[in-house]
Coordinates of C-alpha atoms and ligand atoms in Angstrom, one line a residue:
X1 CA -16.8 54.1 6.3
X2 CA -19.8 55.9 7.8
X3 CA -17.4 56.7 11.0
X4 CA -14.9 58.0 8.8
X5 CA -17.2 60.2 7.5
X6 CA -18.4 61.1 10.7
X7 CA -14.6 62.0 11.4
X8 CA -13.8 64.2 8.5
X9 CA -16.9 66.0 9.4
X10 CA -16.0 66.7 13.0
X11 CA -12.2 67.5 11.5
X12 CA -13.5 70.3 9.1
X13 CA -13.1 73.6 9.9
X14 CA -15.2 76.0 8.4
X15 CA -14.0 79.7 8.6
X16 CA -16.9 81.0 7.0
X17 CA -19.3 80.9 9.8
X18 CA -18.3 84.6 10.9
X19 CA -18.8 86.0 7.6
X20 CA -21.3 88.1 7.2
X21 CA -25.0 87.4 5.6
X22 CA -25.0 88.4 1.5
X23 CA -27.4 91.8 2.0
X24 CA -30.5 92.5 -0.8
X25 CA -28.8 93.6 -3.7
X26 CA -28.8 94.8 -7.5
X27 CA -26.9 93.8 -9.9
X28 CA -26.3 96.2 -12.7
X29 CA -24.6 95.0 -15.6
X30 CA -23.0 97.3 -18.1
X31 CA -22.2 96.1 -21.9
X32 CA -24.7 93.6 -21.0
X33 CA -25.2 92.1 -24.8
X34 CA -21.6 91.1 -24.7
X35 CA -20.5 87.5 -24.9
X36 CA -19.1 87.8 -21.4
X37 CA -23.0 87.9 -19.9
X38 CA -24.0 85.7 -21.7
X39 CA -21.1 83.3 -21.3
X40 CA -19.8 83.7 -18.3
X41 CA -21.9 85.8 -16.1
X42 CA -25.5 84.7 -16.3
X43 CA -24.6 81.1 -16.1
X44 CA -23.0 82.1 -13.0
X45 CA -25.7 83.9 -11.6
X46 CA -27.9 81.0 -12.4
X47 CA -25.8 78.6 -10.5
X48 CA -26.0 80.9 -7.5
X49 CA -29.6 80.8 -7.6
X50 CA -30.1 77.5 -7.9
X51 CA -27.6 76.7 -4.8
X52 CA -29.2 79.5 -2.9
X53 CA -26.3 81.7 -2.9
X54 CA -27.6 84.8 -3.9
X55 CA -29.2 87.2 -1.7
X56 CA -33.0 87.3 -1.3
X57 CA -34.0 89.7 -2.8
X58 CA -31.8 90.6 -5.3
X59 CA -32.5 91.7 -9.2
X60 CA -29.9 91.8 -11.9
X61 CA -30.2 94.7 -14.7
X62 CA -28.7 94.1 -18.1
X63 CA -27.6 97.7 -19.4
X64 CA -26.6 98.3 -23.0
X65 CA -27.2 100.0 -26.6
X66 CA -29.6 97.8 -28.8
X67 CA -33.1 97.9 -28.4
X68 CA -35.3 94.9 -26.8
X69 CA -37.5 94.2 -24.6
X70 CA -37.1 92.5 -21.0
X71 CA -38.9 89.0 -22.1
X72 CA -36.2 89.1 -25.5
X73 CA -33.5 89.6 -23.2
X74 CA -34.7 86.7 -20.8
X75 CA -35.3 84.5 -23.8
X76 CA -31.7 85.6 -25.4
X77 CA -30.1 84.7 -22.2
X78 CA -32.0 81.2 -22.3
X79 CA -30.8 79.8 -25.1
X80 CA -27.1 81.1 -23.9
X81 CA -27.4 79.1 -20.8
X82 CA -28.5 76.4 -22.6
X83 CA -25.0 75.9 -24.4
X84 CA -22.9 77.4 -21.6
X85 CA -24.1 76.1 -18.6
X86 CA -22.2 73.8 -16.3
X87 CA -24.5 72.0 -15.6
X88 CA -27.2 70.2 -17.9
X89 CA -30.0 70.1 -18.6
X90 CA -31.1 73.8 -17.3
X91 CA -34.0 73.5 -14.5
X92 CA -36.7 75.1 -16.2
X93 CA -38.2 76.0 -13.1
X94 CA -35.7 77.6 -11.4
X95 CA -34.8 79.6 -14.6
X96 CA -38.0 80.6 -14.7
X97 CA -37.9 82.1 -11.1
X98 CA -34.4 83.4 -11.4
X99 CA -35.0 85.0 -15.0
X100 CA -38.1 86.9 -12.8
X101 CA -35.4 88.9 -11.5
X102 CA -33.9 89.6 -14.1
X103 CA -34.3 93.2 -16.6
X104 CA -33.3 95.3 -19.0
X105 CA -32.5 98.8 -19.6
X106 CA -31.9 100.3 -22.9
X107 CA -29.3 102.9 -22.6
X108 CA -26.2 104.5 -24.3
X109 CA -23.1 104.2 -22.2
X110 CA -22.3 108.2 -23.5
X111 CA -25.5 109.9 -22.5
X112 CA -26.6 111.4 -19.5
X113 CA -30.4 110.2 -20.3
X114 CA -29.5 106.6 -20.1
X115 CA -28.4 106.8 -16.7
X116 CA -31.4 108.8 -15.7
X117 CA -33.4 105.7 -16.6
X118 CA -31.3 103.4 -15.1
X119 CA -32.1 104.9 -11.6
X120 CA -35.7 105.3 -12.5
X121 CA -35.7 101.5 -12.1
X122 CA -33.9 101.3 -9.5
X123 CA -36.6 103.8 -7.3
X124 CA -39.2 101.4 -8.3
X125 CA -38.0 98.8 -6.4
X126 CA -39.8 98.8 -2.9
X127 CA -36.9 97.3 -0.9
X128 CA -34.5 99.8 0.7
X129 CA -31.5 97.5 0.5
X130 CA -32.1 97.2 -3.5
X131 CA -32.3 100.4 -4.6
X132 CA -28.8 101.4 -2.6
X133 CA -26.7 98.0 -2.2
X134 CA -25.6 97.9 -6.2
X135 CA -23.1 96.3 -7.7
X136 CA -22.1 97.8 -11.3
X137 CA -20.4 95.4 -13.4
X138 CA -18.7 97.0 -16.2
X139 CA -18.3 94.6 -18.8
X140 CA -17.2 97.1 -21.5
X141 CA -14.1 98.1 -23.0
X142 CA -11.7 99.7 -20.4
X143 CA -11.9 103.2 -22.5
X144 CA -15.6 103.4 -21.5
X145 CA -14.8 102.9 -17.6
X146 CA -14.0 106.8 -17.2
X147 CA -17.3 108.0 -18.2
X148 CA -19.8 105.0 -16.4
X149 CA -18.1 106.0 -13.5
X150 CA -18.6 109.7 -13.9
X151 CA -22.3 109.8 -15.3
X152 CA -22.8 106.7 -12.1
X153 CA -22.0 109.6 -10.2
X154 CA -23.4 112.5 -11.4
X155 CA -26.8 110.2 -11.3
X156 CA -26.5 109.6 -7.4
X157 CA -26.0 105.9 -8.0
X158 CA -22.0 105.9 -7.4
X159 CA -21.1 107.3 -4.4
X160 CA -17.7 107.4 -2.7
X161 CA -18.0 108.8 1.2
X162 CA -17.4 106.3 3.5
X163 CA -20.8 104.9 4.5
X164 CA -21.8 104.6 0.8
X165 CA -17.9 102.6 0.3
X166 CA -19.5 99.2 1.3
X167 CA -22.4 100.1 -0.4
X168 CA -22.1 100.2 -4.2
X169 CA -19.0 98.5 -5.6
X170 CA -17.7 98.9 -9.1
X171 CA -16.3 95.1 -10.9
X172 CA -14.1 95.4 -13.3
X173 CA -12.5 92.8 -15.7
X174 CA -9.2 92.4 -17.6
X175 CA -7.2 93.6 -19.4
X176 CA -6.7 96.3 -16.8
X177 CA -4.7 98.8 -18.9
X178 CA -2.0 98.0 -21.6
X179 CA 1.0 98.6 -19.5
X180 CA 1.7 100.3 -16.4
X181 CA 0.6 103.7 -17.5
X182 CA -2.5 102.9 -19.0
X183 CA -3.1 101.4 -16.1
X184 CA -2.9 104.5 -13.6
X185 CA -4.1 106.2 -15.7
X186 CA -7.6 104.1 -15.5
X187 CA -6.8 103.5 -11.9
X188 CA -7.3 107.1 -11.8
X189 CA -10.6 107.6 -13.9
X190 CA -11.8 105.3 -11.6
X191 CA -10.6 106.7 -8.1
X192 CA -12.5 110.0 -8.6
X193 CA -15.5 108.9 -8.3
X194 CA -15.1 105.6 -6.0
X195 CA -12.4 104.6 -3.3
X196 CA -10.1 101.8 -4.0
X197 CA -12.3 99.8 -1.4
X198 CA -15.6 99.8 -3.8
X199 CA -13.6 98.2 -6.8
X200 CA -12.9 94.9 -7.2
X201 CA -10.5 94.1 -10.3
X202 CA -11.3 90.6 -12.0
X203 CA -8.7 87.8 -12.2
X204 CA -10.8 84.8 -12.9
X205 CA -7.8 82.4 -12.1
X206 CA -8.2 83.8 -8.1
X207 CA -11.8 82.3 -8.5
X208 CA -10.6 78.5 -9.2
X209 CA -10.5 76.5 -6.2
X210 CA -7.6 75.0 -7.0
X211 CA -5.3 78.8 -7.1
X212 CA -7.6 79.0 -3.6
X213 CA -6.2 76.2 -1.9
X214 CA -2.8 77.3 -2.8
X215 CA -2.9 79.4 0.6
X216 CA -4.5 76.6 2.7
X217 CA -1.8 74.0 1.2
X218 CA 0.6 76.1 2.2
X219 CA -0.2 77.4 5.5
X220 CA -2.5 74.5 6.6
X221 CA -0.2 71.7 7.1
X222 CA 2.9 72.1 8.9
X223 CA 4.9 69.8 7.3
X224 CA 5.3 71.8 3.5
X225 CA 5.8 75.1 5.4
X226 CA 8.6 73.9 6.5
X227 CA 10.7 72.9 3.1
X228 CA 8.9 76.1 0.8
X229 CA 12.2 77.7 1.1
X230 CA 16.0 77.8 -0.8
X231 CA 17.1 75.6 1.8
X232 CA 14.7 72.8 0.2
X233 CA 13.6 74.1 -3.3
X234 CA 16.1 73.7 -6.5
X235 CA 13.7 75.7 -8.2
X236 CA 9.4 76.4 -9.3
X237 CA 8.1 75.6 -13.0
X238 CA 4.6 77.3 -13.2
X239 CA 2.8 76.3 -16.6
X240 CA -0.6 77.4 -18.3
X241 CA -0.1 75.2 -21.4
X242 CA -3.4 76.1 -23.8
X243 CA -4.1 73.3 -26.7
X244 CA -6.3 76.0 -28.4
X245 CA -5.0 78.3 -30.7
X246 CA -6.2 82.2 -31.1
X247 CA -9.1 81.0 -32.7
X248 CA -11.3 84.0 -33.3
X249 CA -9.8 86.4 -31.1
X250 CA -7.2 87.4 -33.8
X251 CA -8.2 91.2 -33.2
X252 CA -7.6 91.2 -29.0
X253 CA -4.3 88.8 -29.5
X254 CA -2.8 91.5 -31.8
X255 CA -2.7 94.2 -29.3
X256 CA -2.2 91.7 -26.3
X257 CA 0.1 88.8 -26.8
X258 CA 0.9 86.4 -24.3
X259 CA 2.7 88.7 -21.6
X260 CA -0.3 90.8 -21.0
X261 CA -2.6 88.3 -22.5
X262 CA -1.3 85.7 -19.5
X263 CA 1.5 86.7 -17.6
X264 CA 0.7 90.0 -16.4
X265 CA -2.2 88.6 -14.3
X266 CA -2.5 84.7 -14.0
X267 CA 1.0 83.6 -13.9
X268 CA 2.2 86.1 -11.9
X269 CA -1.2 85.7 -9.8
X270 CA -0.3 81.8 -9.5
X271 CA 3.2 82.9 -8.6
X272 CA 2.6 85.3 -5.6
X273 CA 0.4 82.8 -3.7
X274 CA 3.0 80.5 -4.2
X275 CA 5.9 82.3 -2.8
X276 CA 4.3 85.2 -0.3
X277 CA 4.9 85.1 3.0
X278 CA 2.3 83.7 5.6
X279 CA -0.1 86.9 5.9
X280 CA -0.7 88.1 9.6
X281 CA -4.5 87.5 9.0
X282 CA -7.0 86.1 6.4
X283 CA -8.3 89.3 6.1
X284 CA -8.5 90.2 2.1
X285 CA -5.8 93.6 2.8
X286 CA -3.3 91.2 4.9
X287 CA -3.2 88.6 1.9
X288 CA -3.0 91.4 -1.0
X289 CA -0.4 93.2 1.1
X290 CA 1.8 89.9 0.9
X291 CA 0.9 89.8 -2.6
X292 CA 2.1 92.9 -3.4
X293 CA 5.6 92.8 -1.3
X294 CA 6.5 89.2 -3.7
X295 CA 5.4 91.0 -6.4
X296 CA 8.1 93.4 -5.6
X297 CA 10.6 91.5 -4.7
X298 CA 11.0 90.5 -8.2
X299 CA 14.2 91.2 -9.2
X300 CA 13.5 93.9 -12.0
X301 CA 15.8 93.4 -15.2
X302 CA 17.8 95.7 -17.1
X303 CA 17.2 95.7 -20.3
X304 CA 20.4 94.0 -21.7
X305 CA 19.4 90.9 -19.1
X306 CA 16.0 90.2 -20.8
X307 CA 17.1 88.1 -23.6
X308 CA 19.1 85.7 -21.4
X309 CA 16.1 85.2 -19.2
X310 CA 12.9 85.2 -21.1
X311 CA 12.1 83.7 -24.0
X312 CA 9.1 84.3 -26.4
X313 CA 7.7 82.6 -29.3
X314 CA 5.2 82.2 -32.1
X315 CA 3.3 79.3 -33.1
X316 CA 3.8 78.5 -37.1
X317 CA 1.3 75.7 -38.3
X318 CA 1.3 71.9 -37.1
X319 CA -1.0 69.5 -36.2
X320 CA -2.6 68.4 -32.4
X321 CA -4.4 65.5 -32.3
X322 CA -4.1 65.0 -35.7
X323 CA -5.7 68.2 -36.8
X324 CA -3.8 70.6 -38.6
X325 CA -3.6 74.3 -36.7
X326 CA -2.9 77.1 -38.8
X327 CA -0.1 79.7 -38.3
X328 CA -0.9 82.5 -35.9
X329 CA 0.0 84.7 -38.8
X330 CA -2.8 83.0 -40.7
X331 CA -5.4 83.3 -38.2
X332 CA -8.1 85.5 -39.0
X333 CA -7.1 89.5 -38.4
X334 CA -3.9 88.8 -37.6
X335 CA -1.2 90.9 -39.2
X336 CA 1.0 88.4 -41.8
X337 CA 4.5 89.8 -40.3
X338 CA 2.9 89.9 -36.8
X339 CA 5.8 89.7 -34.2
X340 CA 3.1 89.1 -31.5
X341 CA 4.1 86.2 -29.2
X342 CA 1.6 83.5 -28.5
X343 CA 4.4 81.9 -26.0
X344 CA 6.8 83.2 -23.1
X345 CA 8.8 81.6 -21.0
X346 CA 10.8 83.1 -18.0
X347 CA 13.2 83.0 -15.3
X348 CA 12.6 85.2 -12.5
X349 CA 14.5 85.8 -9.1
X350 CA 12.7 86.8 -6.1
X351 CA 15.2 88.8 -3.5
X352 CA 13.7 87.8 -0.5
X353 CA 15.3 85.7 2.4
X354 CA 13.3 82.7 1.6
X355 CA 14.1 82.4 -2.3
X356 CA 17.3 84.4 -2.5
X357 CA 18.8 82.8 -5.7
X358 CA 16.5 80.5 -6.3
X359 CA 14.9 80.1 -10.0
X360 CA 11.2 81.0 -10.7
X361 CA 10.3 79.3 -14.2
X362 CA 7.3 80.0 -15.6
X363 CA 5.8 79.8 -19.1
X364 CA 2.4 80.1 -20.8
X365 CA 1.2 79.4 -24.3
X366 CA -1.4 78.6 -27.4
X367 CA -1.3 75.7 -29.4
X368 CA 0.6 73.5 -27.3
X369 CA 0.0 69.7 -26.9
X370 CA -2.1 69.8 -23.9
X371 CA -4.1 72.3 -21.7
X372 CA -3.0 72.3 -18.7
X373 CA -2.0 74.5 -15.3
X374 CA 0.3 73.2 -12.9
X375 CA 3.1 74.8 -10.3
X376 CA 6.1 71.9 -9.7
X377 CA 8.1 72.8 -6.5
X378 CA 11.2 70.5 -7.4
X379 CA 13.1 69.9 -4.2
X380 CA 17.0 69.6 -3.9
X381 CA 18.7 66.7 -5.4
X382 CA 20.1 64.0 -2.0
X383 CA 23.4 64.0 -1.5
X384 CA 25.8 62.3 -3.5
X385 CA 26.4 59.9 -1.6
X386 CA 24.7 56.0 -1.2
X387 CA 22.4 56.1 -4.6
X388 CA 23.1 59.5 -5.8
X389 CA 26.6 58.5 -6.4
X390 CA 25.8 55.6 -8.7
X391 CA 22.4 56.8 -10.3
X392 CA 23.6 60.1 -10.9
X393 CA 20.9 62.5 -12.2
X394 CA 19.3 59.3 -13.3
X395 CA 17.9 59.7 -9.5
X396 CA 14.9 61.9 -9.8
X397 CA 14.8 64.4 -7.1
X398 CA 11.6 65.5 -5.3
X399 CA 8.8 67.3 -6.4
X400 CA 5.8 68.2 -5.3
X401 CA 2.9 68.8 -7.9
X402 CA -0.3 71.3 -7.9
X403 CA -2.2 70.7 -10.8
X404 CA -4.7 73.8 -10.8
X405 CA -6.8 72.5 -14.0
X406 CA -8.0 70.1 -15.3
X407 CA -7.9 66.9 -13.4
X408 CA -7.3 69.1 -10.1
X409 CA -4.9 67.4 -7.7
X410 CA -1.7 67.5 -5.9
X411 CA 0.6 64.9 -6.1
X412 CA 4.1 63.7 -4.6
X413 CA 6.8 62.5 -6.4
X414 CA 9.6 60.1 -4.3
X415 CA 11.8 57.5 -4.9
X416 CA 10.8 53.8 -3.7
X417 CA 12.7 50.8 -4.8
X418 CA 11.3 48.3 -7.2
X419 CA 9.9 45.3 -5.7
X420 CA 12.2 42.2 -6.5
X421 CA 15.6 40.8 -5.8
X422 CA 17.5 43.1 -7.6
X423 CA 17.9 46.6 -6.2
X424 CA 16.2 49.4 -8.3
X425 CA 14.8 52.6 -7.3
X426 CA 12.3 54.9 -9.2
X427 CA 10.0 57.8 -8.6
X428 CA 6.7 57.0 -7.4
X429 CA 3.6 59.0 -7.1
X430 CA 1.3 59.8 -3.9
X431 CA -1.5 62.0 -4.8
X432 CA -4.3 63.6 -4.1
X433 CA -7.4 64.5 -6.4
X434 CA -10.4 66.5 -5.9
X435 CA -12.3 64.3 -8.4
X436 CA -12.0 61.0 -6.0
X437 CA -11.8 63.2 -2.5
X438 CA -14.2 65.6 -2.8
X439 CA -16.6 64.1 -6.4
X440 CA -16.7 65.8 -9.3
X441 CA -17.9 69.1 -8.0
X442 CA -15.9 72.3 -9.6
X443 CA -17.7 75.5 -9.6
X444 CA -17.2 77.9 -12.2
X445 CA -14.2 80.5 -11.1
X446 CA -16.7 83.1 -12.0
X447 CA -19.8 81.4 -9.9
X448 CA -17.2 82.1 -6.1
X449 CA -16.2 85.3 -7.3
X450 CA -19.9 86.9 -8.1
X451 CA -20.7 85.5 -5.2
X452 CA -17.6 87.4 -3.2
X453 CA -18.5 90.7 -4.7
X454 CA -22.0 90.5 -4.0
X455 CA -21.3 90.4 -0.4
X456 CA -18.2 93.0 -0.8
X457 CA -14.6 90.6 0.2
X458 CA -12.2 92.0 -2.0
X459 CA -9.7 88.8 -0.9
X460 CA -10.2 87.8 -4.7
X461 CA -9.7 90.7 -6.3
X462 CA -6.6 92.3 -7.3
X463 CA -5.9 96.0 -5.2
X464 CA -4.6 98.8 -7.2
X465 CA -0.9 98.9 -6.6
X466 CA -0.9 95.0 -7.5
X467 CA -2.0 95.6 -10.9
X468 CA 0.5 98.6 -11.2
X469 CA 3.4 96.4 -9.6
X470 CA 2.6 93.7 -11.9
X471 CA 2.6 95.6 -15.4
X472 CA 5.9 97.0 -14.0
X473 CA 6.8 93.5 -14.2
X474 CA 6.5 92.8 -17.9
X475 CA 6.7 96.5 -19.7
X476 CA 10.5 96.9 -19.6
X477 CA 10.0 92.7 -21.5
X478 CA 7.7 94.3 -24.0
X479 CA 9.7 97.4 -24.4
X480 CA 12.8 95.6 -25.4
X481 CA 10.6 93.4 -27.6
X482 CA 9.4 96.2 -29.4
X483 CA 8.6 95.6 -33.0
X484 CA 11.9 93.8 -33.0
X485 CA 11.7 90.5 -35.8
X486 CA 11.0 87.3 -34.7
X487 CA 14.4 85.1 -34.8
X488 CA 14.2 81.0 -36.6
X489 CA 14.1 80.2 -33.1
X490 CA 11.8 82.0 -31.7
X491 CA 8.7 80.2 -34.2
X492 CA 6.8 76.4 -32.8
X493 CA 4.9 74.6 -34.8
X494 CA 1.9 74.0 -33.4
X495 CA 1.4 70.6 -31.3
X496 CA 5.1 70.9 -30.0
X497 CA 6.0 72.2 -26.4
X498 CA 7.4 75.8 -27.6
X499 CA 10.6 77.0 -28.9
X500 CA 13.8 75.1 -28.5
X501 CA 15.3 78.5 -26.6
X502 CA 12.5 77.9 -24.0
X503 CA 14.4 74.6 -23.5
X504 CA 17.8 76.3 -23.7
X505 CA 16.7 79.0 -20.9
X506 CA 16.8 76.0 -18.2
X507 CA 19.6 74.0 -19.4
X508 CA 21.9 77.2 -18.7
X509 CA 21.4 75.8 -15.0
X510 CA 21.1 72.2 -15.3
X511 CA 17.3 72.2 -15.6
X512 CA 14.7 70.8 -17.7
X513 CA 11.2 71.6 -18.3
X514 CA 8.4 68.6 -16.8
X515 CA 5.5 69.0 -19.7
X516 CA 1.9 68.3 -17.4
X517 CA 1.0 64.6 -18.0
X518 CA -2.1 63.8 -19.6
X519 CA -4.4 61.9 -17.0
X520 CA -6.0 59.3 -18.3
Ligands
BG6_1 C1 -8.0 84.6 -20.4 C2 -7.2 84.8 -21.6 O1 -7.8 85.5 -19.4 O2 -7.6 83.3 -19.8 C3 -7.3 83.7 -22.6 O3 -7.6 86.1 -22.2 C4 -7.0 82.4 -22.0 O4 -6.5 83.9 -23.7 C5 -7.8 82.2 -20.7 O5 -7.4 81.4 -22.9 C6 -7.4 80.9 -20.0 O6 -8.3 80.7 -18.9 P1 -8.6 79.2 -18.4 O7 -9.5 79.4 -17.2 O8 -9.2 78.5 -19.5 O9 -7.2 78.7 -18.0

């Protein structure tokens, strides 16, 4: 045991020994009294701390409107962590040394004054590299973006020549835009006052390490390589099932819906790693620029094809685990005719060489039986000869498994005949999970990319022209959707796996949707 050990440690190969120390820095966080701090980000930050990830020195500064003081804030951000963190109970002492480093300014997103203040702080720090390395996190609504950036500016805290680029660095989280022209259009506000290389656009599904080791499944091991192609592949079901319904966020659904909610960003995140090309280095531009070019060889759709290939629905009530789930039109500030979808599920083509022709399915929704994300590469069927000619379809064909959350595995799906004297064959499983390899460690998505900011690799983040290329995507979808009526078969009740067209959309080619398996 102990030798084998031994051997997977002489066998790992870390390629983060060249990467360069995590400077001094400051934090600045903007619509700090959100839930998103106090959810997501602290807790993050905390974890850092305690695995001695952050920087030494660094400080974190919680900007926003209402008054308090710094010890409120600390305590306000206590009794967050207490409920959100990862990990419990929370280490009192190294909250106590973390929350040292942590402040608050009181300030008004709108006025000149605030910002003033802001880089009073920041002077008084005595170390160089805090005061200029800063990393402004701006957790506010996306109309607000425009002016942070211009009064960061004005204030000398934002600057965008070359030597400052590395410098201070601008995070910003979704939804980025509402469709592709809201998008340059905030691509733009942003771009005068900082160059594309200082911003670094949230996904938080790039930040789970099982979407990360999509790339090292891939281009790690010679012997999948080698069948991720048209020549192997019958065709790619991606899935982000969700078991909870809208919930409280009635308000943001109504103007999002599933495509932009979802699709814009994770699935079609999920969906480039998959099927890119190997990238001519690890560095983060030579993986977003392989990114991008998938992203563009999706073949666009006119928009008398969109209704044979994508599908969208609404859940109506039901019950999941024997709780009843209202209809999304009954959830709290949601319109009672809404049209919103809180389902899609597409087809989409990718005109490359290695996929020519070969059907991308992927699908996303609320209130379905089981939360769970998975991509299934389902390999061609044998020939139909020997078995295939007297199982039929009855013989399941090959598939290979990533499940990204929760219960994080791969697994392998082949045929093997039953033991005994009569001859019977059915699909086994070989597979792989994190949980029994590597123990139950999974870091919050938001805990690797902090941590990636902080020290300035933009591999995790998504680049300008992929956020454009992506809403380019799904607007001509939501144009042709319009206000247009939901059809009878476009409503689920909750608890059930969608609308029956959703089932329809693969049978046109002989396919069928594989729900994610509960593991027990
Ligand atoms: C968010 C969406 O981006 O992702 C939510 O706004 C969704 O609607 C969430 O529930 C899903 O993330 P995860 O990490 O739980 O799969």
């Amino acid at each position: 045991m102990e030798d084998l050990e031994q051997l997977d440690e002489l066998l790992t190969c870390r390629l983060e020994l060249g990467r360069k120390a995590v400077e001094p820095c400051t934090i600045v966080i903007f619509g700090a009294s959100g839930d998103l701090t106090a959810r997501k980000l602290i807790p993050a930050f905390y974890h850092l701390y305690r695995e001695k990830q952050l920087p030494s020195p660094f400080r974190i500064i919680g900007f926003a409107r209402r008054e308090k003081t710094v010890e409120g804030w600390r305590q306000e951000l206590r009794a967050a962590l207490d409920q959100f963190s990862r990990t419990k109970p929370v280490d009192d002492a190294v909250w106590a040394e973390f929350a040292a480093n942590v402040s608050y300014c009181q300030g008004d997103i709108t006025d000149a004054g605030s910002y003033k203040k802001l880089a009073n702080q920041l002077a008084a720090f005595d170390n160089e590299r805090l005061r200029r390395n800063l990393l402004f996190y701006l957790a506010t609504s996306p109309s607000q973006f425009g002016q942070v950036v211009e009064h960061l500016h004005h204030t000398g805290l934002l600057q965008k020549e070359d030597g400052a680029a590395r410098e201070q660095r601008l995070v910003v989280e979704k939804p980025f835009g509402h469709d592709l022209s809201t998008a340059q259009q905030l691509n733009a506000e942003l771009t005068r006052f900082a160059r594309e290389q200082q911003i670094f656009r949230i996904d938080h599904y790039l930040g789970k390490e099982t979407v990360q080791n999509i790339l090292m499944f891939r281009f790690s091991n010679s012997i999948f390589e080698q069948l991720w192609n048209r020549q192997s592949v019958d065709h790619v079901q991606i899935t982000v099932s969700e078991k909870l319904g809208v919930g409280s966020r009635g308000g943001y659904y109504e103007e999002a819906g599933a495509l932009r909610d979802m699709v814009q960003n994770h699935l079609l995140q999920v969906l480039a790693l998959v099927a890119m090309e190997p990238p001519v280095s690890l560095e983060a531009e030579s993986i977003r620029d392989e990114k991008v070019k998938l992203l563009k060889s999706i073949r666009p759709m006119q928009p008398g094809q969109i209704a044979a290939n994508v599908v969208r629905g609404q859940y109506t009530a039901g019950e999941i685990d024997g709780q009843p789930r209202p209809a999304y039109r009954h959830e709290p500030k949601v319109k009672p005719d809404s049209t919103v979808e809180t389902y899609v599920a597409m087809r989409l083509l990718i005109d490359n060489w290695r996929w020519s022709n070969i059907p991308f399915y992927l699908r996303t929704g609320k209130n379905l039986p089981l939360s769970a994300s998975e991509v299934r590469v389902q390999f061609r069927r044998t020939p139909h000869v020997l078995f295939a000619l007297q199982c039929g379809s009855r013989l399941d064909a090959n598939a290979i498994t990533l499940r990204l959350q929760p219960n994080e595995g791969i697994s392998l799906r082949f045929n093997g005949k039953v033991p005994g004297n009569s001859v019977e064959i059915r699909p086994v499983r070989m597979h792989f999970s994190y949980d029994s390899e590597f123990g139950a460690y999974t870091p919050e998505a938001y805990e690797r990319l902090l941590l990636e900011a902080v020290s300035g690799d933009a591999t995790l983040f998504i680049r300008r022209d992929e956020v454009e290329t992506a809403w380019s995507i799904v607007d001509p979808i939501r144009e042709v959707w319009g206000d247009r009526p939901l059809s009878g078969k476009e409503f689920y009740p909750a608890g059930t796996w969608g609308p029956v067209a959703a089932d329809e959309l693969l049978a046109q080619r002989g396919h069928a949707w594989r729900h994610p398996q509960p593991v027990t």
